[in-house]
Coordinates of C-alpha atoms in Angstrom, one line a residue:
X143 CA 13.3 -1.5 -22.9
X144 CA 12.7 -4.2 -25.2
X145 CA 10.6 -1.7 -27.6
X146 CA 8.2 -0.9 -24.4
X147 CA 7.0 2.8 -24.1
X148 CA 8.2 4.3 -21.0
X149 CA 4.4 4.9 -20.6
X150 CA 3.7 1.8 -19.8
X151 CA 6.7 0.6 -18.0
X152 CA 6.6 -1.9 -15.4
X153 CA 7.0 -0.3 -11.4
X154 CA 10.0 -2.6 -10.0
X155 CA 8.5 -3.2 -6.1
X156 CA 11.4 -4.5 -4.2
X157 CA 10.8 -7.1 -1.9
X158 CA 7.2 -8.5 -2.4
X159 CA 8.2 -11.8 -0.2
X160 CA 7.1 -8.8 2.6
X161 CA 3.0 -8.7 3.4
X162 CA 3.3 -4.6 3.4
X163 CA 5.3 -4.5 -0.2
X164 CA 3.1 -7.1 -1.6
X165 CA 0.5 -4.9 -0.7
X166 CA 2.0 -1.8 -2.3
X167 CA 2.2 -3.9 -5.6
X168 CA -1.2 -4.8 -5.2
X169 CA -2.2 -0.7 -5.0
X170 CA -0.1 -0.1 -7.7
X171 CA -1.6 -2.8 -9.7
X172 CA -5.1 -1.2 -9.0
X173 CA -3.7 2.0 -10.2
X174 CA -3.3 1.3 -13.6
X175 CA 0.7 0.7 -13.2
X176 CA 2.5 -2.5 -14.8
X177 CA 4.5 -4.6 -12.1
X178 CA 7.4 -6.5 -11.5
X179 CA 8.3 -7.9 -8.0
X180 CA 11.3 -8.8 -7.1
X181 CA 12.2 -11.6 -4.2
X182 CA 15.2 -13.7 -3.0
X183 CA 13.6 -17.5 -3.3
X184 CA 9.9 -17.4 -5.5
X185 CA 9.0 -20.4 -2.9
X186 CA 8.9 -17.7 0.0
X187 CA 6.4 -16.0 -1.4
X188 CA 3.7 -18.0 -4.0
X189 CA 1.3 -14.9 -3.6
X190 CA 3.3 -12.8 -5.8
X191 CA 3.4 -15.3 -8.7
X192 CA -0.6 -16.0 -8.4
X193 CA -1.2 -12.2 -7.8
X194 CA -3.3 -10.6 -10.3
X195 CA -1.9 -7.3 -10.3
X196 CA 2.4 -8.2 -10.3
X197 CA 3.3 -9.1 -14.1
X198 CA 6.6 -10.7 -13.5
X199 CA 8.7 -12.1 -10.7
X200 CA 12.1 -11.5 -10.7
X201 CA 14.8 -13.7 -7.9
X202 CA 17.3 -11.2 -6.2
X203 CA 19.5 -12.0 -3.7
X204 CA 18.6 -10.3 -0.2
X205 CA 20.3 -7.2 0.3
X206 CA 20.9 -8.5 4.2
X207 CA 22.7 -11.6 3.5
X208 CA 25.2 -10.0 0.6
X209 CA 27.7 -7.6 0.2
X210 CA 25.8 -4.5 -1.7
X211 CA 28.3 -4.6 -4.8
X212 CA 27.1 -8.5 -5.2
X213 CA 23.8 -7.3 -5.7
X214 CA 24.4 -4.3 -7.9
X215 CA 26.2 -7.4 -9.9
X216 CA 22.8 -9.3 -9.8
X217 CA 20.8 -6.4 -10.3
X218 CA 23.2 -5.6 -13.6
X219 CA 23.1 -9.5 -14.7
X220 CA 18.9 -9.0 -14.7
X221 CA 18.8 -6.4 -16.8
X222 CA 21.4 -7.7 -18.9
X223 CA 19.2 -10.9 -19.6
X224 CA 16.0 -8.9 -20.0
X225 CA 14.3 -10.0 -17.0
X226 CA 14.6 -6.6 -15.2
X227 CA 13.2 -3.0 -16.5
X228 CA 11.7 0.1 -15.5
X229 CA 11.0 2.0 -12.7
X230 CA 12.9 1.5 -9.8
X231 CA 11.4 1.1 -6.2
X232 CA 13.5 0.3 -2.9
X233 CA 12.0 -1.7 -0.2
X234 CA 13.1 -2.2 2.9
X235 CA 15.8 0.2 4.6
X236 CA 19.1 -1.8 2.9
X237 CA 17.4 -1.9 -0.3
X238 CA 16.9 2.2 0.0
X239 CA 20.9 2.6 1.0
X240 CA 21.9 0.4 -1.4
X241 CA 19.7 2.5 -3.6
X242 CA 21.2 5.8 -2.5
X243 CA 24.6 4.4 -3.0
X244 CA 24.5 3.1 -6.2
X245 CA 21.6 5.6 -8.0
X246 CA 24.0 6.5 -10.5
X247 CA 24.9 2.6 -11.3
X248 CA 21.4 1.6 -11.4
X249 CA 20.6 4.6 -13.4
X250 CA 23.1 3.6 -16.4
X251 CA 21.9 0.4 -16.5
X252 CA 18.9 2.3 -17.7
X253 CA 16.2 1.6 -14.3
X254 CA 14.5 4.8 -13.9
X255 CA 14.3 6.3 -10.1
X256 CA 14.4 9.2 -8.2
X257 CA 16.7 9.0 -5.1
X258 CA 18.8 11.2 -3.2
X259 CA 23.0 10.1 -3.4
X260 CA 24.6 8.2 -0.3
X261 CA 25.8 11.7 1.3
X262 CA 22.4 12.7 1.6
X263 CA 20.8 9.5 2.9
X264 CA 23.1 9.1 5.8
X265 CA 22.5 12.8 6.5
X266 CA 18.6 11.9 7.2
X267 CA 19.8 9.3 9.7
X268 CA 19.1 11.6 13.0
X269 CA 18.6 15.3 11.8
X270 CA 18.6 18.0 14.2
X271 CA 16.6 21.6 14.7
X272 CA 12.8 22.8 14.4
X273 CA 10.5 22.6 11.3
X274 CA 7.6 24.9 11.8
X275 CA 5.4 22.5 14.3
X276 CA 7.8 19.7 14.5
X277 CA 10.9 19.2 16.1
X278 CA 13.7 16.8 16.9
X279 CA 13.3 14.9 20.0
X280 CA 16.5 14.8 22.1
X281 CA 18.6 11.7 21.1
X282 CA 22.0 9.8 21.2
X283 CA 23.5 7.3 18.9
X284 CA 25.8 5.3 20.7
X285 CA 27.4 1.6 21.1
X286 CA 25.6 -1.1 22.6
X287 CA 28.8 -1.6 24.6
X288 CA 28.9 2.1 25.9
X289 CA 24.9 2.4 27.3
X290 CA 25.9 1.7 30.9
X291 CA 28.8 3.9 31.0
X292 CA 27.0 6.9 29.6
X293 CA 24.1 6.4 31.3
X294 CA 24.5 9.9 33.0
X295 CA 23.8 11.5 29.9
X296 CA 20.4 10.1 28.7
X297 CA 17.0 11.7 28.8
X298 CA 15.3 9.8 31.8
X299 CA 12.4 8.2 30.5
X300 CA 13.8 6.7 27.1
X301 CA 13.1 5.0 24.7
X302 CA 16.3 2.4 23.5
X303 CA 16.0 1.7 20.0
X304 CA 17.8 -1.5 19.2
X305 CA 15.8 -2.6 16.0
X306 CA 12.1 -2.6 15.5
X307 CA 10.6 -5.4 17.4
X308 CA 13.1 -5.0 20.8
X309 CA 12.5 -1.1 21.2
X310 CA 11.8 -0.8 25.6
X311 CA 11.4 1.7 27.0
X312 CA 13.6 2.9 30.3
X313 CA 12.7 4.7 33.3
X314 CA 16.2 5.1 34.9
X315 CA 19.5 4.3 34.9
X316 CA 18.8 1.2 37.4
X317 CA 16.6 -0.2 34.7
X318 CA 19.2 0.2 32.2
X319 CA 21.8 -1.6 33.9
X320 CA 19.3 -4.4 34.2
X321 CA 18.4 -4.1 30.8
X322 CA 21.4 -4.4 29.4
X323 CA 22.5 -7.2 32.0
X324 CA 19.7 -9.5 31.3
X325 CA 20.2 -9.0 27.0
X326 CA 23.9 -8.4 27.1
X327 CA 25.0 -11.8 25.5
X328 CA 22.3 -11.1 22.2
X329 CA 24.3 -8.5 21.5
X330 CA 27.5 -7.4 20.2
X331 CA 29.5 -4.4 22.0
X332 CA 29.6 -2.3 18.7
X333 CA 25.8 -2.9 17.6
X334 CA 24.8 0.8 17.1
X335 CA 21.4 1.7 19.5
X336 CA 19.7 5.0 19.5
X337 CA 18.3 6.1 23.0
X338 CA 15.7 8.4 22.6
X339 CA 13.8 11.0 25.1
X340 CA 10.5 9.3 25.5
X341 CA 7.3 11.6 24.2
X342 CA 4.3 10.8 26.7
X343 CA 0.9 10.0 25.3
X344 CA -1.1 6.9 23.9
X345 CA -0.2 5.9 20.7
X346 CA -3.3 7.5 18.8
X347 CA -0.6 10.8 19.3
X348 CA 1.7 9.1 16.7
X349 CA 1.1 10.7 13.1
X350 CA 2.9 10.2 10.0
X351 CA 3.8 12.5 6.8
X352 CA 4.0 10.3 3.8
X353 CA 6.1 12.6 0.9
X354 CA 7.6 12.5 -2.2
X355 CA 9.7 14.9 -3.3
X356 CA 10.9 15.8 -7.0
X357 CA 14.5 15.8 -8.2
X358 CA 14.6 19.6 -7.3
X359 CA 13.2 18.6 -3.5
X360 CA 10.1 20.5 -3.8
X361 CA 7.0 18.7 -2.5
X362 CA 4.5 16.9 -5.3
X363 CA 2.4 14.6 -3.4
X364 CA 1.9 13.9 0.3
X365 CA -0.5 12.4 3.3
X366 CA -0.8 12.3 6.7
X367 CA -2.6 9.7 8.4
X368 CA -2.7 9.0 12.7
X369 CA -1.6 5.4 14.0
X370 CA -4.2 3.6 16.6
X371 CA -2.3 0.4 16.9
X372 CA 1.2 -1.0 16.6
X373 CA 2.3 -4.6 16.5
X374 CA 3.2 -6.0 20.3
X375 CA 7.5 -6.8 20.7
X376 CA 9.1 -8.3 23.7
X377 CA 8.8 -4.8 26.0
X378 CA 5.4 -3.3 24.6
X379 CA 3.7 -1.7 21.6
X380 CA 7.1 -0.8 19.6
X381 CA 6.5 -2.9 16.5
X382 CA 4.9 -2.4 12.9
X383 CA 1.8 -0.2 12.3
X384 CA -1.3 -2.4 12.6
X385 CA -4.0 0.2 12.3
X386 CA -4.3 3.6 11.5
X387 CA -6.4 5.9 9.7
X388 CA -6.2 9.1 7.6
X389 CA -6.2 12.4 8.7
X390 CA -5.5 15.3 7.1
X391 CA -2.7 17.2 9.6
X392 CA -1.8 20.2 7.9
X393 CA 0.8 21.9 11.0
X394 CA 2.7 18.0 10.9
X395 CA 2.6 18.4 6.7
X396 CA 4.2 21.6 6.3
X397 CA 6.9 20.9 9.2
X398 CA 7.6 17.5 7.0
X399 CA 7.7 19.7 3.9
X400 CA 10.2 21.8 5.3
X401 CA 12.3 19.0 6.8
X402 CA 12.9 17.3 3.7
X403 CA 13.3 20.2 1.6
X404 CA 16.2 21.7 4.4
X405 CA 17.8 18.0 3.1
X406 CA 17.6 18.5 -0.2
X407 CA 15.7 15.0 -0.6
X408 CA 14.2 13.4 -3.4
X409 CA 12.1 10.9 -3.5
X410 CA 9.9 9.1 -0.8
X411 CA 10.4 9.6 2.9
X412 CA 8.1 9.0 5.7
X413 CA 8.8 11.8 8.7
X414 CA 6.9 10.1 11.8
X415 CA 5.9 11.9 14.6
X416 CA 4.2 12.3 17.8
X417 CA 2.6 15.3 19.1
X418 CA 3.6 16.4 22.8
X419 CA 0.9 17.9 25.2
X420 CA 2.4 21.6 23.8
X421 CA 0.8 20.5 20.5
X422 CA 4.5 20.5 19.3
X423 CA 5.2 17.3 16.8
X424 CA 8.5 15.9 18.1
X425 CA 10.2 13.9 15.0
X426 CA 10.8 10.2 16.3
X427 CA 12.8 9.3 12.7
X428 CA 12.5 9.3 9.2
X429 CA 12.2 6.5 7.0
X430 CA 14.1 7.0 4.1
X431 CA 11.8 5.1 1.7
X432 CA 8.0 4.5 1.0
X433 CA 6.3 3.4 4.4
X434 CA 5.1 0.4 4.8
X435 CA 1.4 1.3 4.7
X436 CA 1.6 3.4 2.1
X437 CA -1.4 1.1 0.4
X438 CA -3.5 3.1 2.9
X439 CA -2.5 6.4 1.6
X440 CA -3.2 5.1 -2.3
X441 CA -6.4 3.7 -1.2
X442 CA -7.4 7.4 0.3
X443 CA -6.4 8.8 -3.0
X444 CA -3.2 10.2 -2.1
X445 CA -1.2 9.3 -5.7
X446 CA 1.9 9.1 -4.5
X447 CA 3.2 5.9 -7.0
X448 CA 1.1 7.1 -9.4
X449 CA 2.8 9.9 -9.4
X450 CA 6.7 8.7 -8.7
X451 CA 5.7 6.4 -11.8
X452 CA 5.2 9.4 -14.0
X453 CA 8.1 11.5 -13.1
X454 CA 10.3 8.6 -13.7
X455 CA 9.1 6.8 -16.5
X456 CA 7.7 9.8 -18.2
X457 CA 9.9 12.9 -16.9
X458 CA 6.8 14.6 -16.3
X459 CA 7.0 18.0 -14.1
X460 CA 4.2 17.8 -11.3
X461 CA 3.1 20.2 -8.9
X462 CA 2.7 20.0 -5.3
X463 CA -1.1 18.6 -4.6
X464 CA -2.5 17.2 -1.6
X465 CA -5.3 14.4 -3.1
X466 CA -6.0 12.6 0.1
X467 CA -9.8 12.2 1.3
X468 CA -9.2 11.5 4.7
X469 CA -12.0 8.8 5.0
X470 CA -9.7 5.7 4.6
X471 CA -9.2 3.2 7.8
X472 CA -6.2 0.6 7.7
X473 CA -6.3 -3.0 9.2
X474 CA -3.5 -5.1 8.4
X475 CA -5.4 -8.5 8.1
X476 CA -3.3 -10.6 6.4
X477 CA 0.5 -11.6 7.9
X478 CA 3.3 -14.1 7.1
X479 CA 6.7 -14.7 8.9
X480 CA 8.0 -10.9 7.5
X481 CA 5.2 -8.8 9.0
X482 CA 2.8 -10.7 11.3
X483 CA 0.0 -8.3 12.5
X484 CA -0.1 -8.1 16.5
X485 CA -2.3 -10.8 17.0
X486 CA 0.8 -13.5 15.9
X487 CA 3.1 -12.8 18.5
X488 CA 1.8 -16.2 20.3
X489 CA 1.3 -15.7 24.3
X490 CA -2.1 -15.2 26.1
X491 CA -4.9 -13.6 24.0
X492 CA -3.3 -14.1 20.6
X493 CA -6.4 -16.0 20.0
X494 CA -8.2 -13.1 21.4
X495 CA -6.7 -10.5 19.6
X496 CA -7.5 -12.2 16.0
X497 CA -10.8 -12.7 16.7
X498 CA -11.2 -8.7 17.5
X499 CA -9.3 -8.1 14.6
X500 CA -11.7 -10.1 12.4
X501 CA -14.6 -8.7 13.7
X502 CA -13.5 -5.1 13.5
X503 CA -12.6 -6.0 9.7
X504 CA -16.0 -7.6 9.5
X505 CA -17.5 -4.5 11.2
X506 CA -16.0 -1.9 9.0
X507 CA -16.5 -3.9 5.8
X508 CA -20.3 -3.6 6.6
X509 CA -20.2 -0.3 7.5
X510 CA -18.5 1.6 4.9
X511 CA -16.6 -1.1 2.2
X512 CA -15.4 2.2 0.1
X513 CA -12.9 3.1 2.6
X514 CA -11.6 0.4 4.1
X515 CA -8.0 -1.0 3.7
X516 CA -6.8 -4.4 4.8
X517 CA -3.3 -4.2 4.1
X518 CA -2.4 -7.1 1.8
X519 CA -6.4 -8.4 1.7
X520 CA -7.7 -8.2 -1.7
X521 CA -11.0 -9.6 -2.8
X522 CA -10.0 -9.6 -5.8
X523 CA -6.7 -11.0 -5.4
X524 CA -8.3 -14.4 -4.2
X525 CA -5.5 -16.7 -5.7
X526 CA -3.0 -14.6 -4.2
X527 CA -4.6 -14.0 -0.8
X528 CA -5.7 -18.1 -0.6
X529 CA -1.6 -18.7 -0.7
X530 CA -1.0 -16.1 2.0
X531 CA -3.4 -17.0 4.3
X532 CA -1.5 -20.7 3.9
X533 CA 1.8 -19.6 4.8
X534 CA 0.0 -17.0 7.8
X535 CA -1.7 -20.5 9.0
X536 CA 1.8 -22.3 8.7
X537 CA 3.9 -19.9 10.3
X538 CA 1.6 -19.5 13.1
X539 CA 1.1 -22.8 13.7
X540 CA 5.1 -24.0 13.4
X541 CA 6.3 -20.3 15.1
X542 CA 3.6 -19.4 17.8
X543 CA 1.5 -20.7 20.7
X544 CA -1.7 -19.8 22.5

């Protein structure tokens, strides 16, 4: 490592082109914790380079427009030339398969991480059975082409889960059929779509379990924390987490803890849920990486990189502790053309939605600073927040209409 201490070597945060990975590397920053971000194109994303709290920018291809040995290759040519060292965090859900396929690759090329292997991973994808207080909600997994022909078989209402921002949800098989009629041609036949038995409730009954687990998939570190608001998409409120706050959920903990340790996992995962009127927590999915507003959690006190960065860099041996205060409310105020919060989906109120979200931001600010997080807002990441607030303007501006 170039005579660097494992001590003090650099967290690798994939991905910091992305507001909510940007703002992981800005919680790790504030933690103490060296970083290196790593991005396809440095022009997408002049925050990271200006940011306080990221060392080093690295370019890497994105893992959605190459095959995944081409960027092992890249990955391997980055370390080769010194630009690339330490410990080793995926992104976004490629960059955590690629992860879990090639952990013992990345590993000889001396990156430290803690994953589980490709078996494992794809064995997460849609788990099945009861965990103390949660369960798996009844689901399928089927072909874009074969939705109207099975239709018989679904859980009436559903949820279809085509990717994050087009999730709809279905209250029979006649709106299926019209569904599918009016989108058919966006699609291919084989595109793989999950339709899921719809949980009723607001959205304040969505909870998360934030874990990471240690190479012998025991528990070290977790959180739980309730969403309040998620990012508007074509057919409702399916998109990205928008606000949320923690909240310590001990019955949706355990069942995560047991979940994850039935998989043998290792590493982060995120087990979301939402709680039925039975008080039962039915598992809506798991993602197999660090959740997107995980700066929430670190802002709380949870100590979930800190403590990924010293299993891996150090080997250290933690025990299971629970460090969360449970006094932390999450805003996401700052967007760009990767995660734009709800109030940039253009249409009537856009205009109307920022200003509440402002003004909430303003609010709390006043209120309690201490425990407040704003996603990838940092006062004292003005440089950095000056150049995304630029490219939030532009893309709004060039992408969306009031």
């Amino acid at each position: 490592m170039s005579g660097e201490t494992m001590m003090g070597a650099p967290l690798i945060v994939q991905d910091v082109h992305d507001s909510q990975w940007f703002a992981l590397a800005q919680a790790a920053g504030r933690a103490g914790i060296p970083v290196i971000g790593t991005m396809p194109e440095a022009a997408e994303a002049p925050w990271a380079a200006r940011s306080r709290y990221v060392r080093d920018v690295v370019r890497l291809p994105d893992t959605n427009d190459v095959y995944a040995s081409f960027f092992m290759r890249a990955v391997a040519r980055a370390v080769d030339e010194g630009r690339l060292a330490g410990v080793w965090l995926p992104g976004y859900e490629d960059t955590a398969e690629f992860t879990a396929e090639y952990r013992d690759e990345l590993r000889a090329l001396g990156l430290k991480l803690l994953s589980v292997d490709a078996a494992t991973y794809a064995a997460a994808e849609r788990p099945t059975g009861r965990w103390g207080a949660v369960r798996a909600v009844e689901s399928l997994r089927l072909r874009w082409g074969e939705l109207v022909e099975r239709a018989d078989e679904f859980p009436w209402p559903c949820l279809l889960k085509v990717f994050r921002h087009e999730h709809v949800r279905l209250e029979d098989a006649d709106a299926l059929r019209r569904h599918v009629a009016a989108h058919d041609a966006a699609h291919a036949d084989d595109e793989v779509v999950v339709v899921q038995r719809w949980i009723d409730g607001p959205v304040a009954r969505m909870a998360t379990a934030m874990l990471l687990m240690d190479a012998d998939s025991r528990p070290v570190r977790g959180f739980t924390g309730r969403r309040l608001a998620v990012a508007d998409g074509p057919f409702g409120p399916f998109g990205e987490t928008v606000e949320a706050r923690a909240e310590w959920l001990p019955e949706l903990y355990e069942g995560a803890c047991m979940l994850l340790s039935e998989l043998g996992w290792q590493g982060f995962a995120e087990v979301e849920c939402k709680q039925g009127e039975d008080g039962v927590w039915h598992l809506l999915e798991i993602n197999r990486r660090p959740s997107g507003w995980m700066c929430a959690a670190e802002a709380d006190g949870a100590g979930l990189l800190q403590a990924y960065h010293r299993i891996c860099a150090e080997g250290a041996t933690l025990r299971e502790c629970v460090l969360q205060r449970s006094r932390m409310r999450y805003l996401r105020m700052v967007g760009n053309p990767y995660h734009a919060p709800a109030w940039a989906n253009g249409g009537r109120g856009s205009w109307r939605r920022l200003a509440d979200c402002a003004l909430r931001a303003w609010r709390w600010m006043r209120e309690e600073p201490a425990h407040v997080c704003l996603g990838a807002w940092d006062a004292r990441d003005g440089a950095a927040n000056r150049a995304m607030l630029r490219e939030t303007w532009r893309g709004w501006r060039e992408g969306f209409t009031d």
